[in-house]
C-alpha positions as a printed NumPy array, in Angstrom:
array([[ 12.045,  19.429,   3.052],
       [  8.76 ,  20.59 ,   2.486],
       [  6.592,  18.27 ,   0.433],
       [  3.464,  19.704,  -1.616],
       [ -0.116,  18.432,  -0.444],
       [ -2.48 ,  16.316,  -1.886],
       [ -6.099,  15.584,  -0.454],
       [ -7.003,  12.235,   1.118],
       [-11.254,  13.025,   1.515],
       [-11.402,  15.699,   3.975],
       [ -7.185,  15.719,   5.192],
       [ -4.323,  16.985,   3.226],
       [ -1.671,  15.183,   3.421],
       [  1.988,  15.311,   2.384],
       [  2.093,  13.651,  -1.935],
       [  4.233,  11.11 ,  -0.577],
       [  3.114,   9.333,   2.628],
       [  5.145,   6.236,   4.356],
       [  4.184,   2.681,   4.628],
       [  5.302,   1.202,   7.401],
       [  4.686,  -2.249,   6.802],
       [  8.49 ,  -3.251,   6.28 ],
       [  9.205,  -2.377,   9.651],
       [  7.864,  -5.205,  11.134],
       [  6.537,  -7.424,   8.07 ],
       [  6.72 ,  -8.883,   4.71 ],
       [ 10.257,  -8.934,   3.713],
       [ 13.29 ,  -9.247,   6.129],
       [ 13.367,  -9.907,   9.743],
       [ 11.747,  -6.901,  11.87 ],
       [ 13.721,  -3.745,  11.983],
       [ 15.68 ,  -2.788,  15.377],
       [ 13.101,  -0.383,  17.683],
       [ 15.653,   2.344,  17.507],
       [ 16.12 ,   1.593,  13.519],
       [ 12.08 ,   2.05 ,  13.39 ],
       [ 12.264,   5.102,  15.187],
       [ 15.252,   6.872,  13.095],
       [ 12.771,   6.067,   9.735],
       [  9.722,   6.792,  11.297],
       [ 10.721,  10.63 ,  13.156],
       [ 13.037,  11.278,  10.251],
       [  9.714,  10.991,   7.493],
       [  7.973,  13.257,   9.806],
       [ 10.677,  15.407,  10.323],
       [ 11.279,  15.633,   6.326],
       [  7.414,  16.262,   5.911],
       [  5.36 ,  12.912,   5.3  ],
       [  1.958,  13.341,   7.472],
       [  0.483,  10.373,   6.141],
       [  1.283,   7.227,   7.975],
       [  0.07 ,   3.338,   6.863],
       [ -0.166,   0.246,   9.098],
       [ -2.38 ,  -2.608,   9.562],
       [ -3.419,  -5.503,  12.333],
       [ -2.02 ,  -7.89 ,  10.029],
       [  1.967,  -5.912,   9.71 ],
       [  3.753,  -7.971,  12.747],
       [  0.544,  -9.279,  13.857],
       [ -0.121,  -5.898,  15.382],
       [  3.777,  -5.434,  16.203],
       [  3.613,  -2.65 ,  13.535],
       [  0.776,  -0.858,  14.944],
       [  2.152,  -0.918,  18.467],
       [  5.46 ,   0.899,  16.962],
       [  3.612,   3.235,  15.657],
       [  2.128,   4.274,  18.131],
       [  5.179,   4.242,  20.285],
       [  6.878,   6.384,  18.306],
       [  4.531,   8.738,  16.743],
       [  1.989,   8.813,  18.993],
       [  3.517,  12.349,  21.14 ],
       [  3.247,  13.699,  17.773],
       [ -0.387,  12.725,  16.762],
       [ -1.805,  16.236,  16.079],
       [  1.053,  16.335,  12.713],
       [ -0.07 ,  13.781,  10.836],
       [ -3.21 ,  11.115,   9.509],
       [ -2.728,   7.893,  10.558],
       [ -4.463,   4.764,   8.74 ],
       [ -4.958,   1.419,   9.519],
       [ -6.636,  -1.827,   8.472],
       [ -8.736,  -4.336,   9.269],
       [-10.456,  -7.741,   8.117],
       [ -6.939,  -9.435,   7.988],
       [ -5.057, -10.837,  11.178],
       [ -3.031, -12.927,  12.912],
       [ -5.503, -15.944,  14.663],
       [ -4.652, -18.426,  16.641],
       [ -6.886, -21.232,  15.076],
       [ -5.116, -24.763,  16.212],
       [ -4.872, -23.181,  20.064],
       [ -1.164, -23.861,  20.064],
       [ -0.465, -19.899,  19.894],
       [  0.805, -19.755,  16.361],
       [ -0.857, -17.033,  14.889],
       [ -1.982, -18.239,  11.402],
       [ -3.021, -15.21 ,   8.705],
       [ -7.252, -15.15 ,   8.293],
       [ -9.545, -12.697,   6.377],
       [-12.768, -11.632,   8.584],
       [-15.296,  -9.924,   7.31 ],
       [-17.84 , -10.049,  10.098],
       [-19.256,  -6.806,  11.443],
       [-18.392,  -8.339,  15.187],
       [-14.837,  -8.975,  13.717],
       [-14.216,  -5.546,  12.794],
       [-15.551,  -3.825,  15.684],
       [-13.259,  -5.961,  17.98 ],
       [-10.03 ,  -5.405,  15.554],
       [-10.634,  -1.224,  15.719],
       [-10.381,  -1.685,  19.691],
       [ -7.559,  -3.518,  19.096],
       [ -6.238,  -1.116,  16.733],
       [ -7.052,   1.722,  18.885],
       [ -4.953,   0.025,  21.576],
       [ -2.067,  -0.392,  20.2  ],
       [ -1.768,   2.609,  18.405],
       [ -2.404,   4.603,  21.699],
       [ -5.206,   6.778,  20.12 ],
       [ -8.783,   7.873,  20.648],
       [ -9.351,   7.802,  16.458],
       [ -7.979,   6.382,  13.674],
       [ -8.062,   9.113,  10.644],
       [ -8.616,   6.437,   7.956],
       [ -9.619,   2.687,   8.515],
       [ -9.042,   0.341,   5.613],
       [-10.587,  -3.101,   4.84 ],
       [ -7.915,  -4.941,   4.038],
       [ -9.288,  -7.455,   2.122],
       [-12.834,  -8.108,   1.195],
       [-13.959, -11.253,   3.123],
       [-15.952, -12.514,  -0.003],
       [-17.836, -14.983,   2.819],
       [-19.464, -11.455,   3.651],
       [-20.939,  -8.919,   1.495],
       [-19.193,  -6.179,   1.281],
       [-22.35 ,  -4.382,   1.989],
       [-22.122,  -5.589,   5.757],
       [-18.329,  -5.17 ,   6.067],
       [-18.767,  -1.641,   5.722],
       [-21.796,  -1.022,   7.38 ],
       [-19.774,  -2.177,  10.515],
       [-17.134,   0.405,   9.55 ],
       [-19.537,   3.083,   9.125],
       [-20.804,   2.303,  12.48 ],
       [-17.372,   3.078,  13.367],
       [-17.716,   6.109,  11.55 ],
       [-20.695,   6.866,  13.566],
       [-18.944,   6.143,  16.859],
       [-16.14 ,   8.463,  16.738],
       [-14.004,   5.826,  16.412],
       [-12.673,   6.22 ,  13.13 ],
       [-12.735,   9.403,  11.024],
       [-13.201,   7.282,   7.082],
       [-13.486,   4.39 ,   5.663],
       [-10.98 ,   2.939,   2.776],
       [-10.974,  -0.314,   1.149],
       [ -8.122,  -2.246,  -0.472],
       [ -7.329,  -4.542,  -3.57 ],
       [-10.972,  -4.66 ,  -5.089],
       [-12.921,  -4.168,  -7.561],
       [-14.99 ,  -1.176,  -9.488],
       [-17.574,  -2.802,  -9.069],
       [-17.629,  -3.361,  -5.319],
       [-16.365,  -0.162,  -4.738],
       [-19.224,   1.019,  -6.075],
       [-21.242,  -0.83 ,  -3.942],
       [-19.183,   0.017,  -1.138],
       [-20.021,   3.707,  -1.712],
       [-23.317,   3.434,  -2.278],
       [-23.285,   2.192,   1.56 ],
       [-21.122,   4.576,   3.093],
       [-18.788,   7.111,   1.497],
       [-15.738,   5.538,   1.1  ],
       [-12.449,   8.232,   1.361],
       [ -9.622,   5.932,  -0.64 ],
       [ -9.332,   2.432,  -2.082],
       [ -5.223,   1.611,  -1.694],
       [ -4.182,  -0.786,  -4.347],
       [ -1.021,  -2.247,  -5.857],
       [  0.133,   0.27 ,  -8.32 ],
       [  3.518,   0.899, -10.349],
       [  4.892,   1.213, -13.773],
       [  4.633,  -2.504, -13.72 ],
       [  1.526,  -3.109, -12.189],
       [ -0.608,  -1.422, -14.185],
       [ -3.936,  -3.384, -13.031],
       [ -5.865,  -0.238, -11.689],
       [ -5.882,   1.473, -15.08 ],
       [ -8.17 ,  -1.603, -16.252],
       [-11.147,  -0.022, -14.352],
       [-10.672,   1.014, -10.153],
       [ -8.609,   3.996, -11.043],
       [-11.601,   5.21 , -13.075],
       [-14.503,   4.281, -10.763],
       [-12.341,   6.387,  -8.248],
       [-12.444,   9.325,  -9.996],
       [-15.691,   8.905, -10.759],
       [-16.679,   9.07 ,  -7.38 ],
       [-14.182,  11.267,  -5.571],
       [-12.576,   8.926,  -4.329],
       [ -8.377,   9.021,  -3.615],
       [ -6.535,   6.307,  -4.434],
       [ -3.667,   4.994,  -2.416],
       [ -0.502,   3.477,  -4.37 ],
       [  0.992,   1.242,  -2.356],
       [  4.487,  -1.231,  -3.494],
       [  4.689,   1.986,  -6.007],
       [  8.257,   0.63 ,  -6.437],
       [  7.191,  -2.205,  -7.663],
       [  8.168,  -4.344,  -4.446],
       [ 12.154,  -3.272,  -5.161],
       [ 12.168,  -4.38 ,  -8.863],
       [ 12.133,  -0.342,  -9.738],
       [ 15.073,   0.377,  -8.106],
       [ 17.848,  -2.007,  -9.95 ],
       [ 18.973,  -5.395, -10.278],
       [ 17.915,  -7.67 ,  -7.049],
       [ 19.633, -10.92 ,  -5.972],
       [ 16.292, -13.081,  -6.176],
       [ 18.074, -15.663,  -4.114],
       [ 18.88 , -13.78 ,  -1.023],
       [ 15.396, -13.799,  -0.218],
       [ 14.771, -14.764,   3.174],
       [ 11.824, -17.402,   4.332],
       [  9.774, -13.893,   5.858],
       [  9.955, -12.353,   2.42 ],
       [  6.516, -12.382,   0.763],
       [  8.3  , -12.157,  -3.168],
       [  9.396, -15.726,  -2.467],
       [  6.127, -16.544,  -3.639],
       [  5.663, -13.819,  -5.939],
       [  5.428, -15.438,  -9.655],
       [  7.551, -12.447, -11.011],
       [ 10.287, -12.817,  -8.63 ],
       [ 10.603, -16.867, -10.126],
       [ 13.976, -17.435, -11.531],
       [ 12.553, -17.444, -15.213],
       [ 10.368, -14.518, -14.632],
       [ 12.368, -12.37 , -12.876],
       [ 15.521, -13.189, -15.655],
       [ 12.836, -11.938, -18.654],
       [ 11.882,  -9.013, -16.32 ],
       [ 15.355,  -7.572, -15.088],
       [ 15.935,  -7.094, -19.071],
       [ 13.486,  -3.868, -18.636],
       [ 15.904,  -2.714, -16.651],
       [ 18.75 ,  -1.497, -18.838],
       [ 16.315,   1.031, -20.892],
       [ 14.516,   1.781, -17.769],
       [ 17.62 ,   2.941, -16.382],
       [ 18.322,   4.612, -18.965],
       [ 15.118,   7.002, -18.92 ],
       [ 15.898,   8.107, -15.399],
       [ 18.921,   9.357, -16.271],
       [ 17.746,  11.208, -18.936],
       [ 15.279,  12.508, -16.235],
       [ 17.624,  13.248, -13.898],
       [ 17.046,  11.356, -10.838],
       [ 17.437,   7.64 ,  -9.666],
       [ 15.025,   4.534, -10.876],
       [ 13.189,   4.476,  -7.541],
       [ 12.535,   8.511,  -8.002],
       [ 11.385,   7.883, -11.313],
       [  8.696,   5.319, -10.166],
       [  7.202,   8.048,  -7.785],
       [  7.126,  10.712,  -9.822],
       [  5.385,   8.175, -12.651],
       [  2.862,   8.114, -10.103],
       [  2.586,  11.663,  -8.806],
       [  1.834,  12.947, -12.333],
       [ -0.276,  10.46 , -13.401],
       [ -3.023,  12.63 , -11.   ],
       [ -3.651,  14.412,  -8.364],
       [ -5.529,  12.332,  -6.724],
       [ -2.831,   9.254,  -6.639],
       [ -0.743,   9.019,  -3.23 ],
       [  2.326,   6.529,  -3.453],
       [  3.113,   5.369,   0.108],
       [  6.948,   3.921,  -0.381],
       [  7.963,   1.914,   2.733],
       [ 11.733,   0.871,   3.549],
       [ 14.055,   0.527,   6.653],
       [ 16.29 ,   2.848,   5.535],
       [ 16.486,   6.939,   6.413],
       [ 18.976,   7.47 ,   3.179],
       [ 16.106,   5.587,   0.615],
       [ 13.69 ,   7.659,   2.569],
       [ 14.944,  10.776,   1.716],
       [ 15.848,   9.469,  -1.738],
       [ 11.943,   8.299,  -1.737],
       [ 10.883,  11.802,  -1.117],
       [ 12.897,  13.65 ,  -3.297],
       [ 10.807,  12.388,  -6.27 ],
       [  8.469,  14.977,  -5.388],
       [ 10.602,  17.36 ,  -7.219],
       [ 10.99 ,  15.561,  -9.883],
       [  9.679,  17.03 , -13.236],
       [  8.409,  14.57 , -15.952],
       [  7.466,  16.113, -19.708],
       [  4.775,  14.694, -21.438],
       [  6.578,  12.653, -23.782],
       [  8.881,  11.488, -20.976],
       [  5.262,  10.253, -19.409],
       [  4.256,   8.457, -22.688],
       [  7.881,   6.65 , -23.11 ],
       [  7.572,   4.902, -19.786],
       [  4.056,   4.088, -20.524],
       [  4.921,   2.544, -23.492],
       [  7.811,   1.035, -21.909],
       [  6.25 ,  -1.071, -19.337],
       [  2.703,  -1.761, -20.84 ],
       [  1.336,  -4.685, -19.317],
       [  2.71 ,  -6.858, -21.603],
       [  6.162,  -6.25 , -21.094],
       [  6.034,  -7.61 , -17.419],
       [  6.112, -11.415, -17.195],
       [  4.162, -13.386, -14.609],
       [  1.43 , -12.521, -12.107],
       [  1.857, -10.067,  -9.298],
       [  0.512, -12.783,  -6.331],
       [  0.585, -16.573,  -6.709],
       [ -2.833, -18.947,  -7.061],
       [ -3.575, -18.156,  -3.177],
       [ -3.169, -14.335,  -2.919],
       [ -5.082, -14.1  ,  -6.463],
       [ -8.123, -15.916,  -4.718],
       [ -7.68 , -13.481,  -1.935],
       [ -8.009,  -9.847,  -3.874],
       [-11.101,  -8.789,  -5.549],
       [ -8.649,  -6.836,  -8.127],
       [ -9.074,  -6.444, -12.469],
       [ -6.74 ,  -8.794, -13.615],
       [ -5.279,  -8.63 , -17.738],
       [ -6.299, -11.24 , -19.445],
       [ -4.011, -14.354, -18.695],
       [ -2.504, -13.051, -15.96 ],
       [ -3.612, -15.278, -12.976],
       [ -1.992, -18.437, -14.879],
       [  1.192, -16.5  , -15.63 ]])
């Protein structure tokens, strides 16, 4: 397969890219090593050469697989990370409880970390992964652009916040992509980031474009396992995800009148809606990868485009996307009522 290019700052990279988070973290237990490598040489082999991890996926488990298994091929693809969110062992009893870090000092000692485990001199693009609101954001990325500086990381990117301290951000350091939670149903970016972006050149990184599974058919809400991070997801509540799954009959219904599956039809959504909009899909499987990247070819009209916008304005979606913690935790334009929903 060849996939067409997009451009991430200075690197083009495949339209699609992989996020690799599920491999280690977030919903079910971690994947086998030999069912990580299968998904991760079979997206490179099919054309992705844009690669997402973090410290905080596995508690750096997800970076050190990585790196295992991609790291002979470095030269074919960009590889970004994140920092400013990791595993700490705070009570001394070595369980490794989740903490947001801002500090300059912080992020310098993650990238060597990072660096590490991924078994590379430079990471292509280095994320903040949450904005340590303790810290302004004006120091955060100072310490990344000392990064910058030190040949240690190629570009800065910054996810879940605002327009507004993006701007400020940028007006710091340029900042290469802002990677936010973006899908047919959640449609927060179009409030303002998505704009500022453009605005400023900067690419912006879809990630969960499938909306966390809910875009690919009917899910069994209560096989969710203690590891999977929808548990406490407001939408995927009994009540909200029974008034939800009724989108899914019609939205069904539109991708076979466009030809491909629901989980295509969320990528391409994205793909047209610019240019400059990268959806990085993650999963453990090589058959929903290929299925993933096959939305490149898909081919949305323009009143195709406005039908699922109108279908799934925000509205239509019931509940908020994180509960009262992870609300506190991103810097993100919320709709109006959404953070009590």
């Amino acid at each position: 397969m060849t996939l067409p290019t997009r451009h991430l700052g200075p690197f083009p990279v495949s339209a699609i890219g992989l996020g690799c988070m599920n491999l280690n973290h977030g919903y079910a237990a971690p994947t086998s090593q030999e069912q990580a490598e299968r998904v991760l040489l079979t997206a490179l082999d099919e054309g992705v050469t844009f690669f997402d991890t973090a410290t905080l996926y596995g508690f750096g488990a997800n970076e050190i697989r990585v790196g295992q298994i991609l790291g002979k091929h470095r030269q074919r693809f960009t590889l970004a990370s994140k920092c400013g969110m990791q595993g700490v062992d705070v009570n001394g009893d070595g369980k490794l409880v989740r903490v947001i870090d801002g500090r300059a000092a912080t992020l310098k000692a993650t990238c060597e970390d990072s660096l590490r485990r991924l078994g590379t001199d430079v990471i292509d693009l280095y994320y903040l992964h949450r904005w340590d609101k303790q810290v302004p954001i004006e120091e955060s990325v100072g310490a990344l652009a000392d990064l910058v500086r030190e040949g240690k990381i190629r570009s800065i990117g910054l996810s879940e916040v605002s327009a507004d301290t993006l701007r400020r951000a940028h007006a710091v350091h340029p900042i290469t992509a802002v990677q936010t939670e973006y899908s047919l149903w959640t449609r927060n970016p179009e409030i303002a980031v998505l704009d500022a972006c453009r605005d400023l050149g900067v690419t912006f990184v879809a990630f969960s474009p499938v909306g966390r599974g809910f875009l690919c058919g009917p899910l069994d809400i209560g096989s969710f396992g203690p590891t999977d991070i929808r548990a406490t997801m407001p939408r995927f509540s009994a009540e909200n995800y029974a008034a939800n799954a009724r989108l899914l009959a019609g939205y069904t219904a539109i991708a076979e009148e466009a030809g491909c599956t629901p989980a295509q039809l969320a990528l391409a959504w994205l793909l047209h809606r610019g240019e400059d909009i990268i959806p990085i899909p993650g999963t453990t499987s090589v058959e929903h990868l290929r299925e993933d990247l096959a939305a490149a070819d898909v081919k949305l009209s323009g009143a195709l485009m406005a039908k699922l916008d109108a279908f799934f304005h925000p509205k239509a979606v019931v509940g908020s996307r994180y509960n009262a913690q992870g609300n506190r935790e991103v810097d993100t334009e919320q709709w109006p009522g959404e953070a009590a929903a």
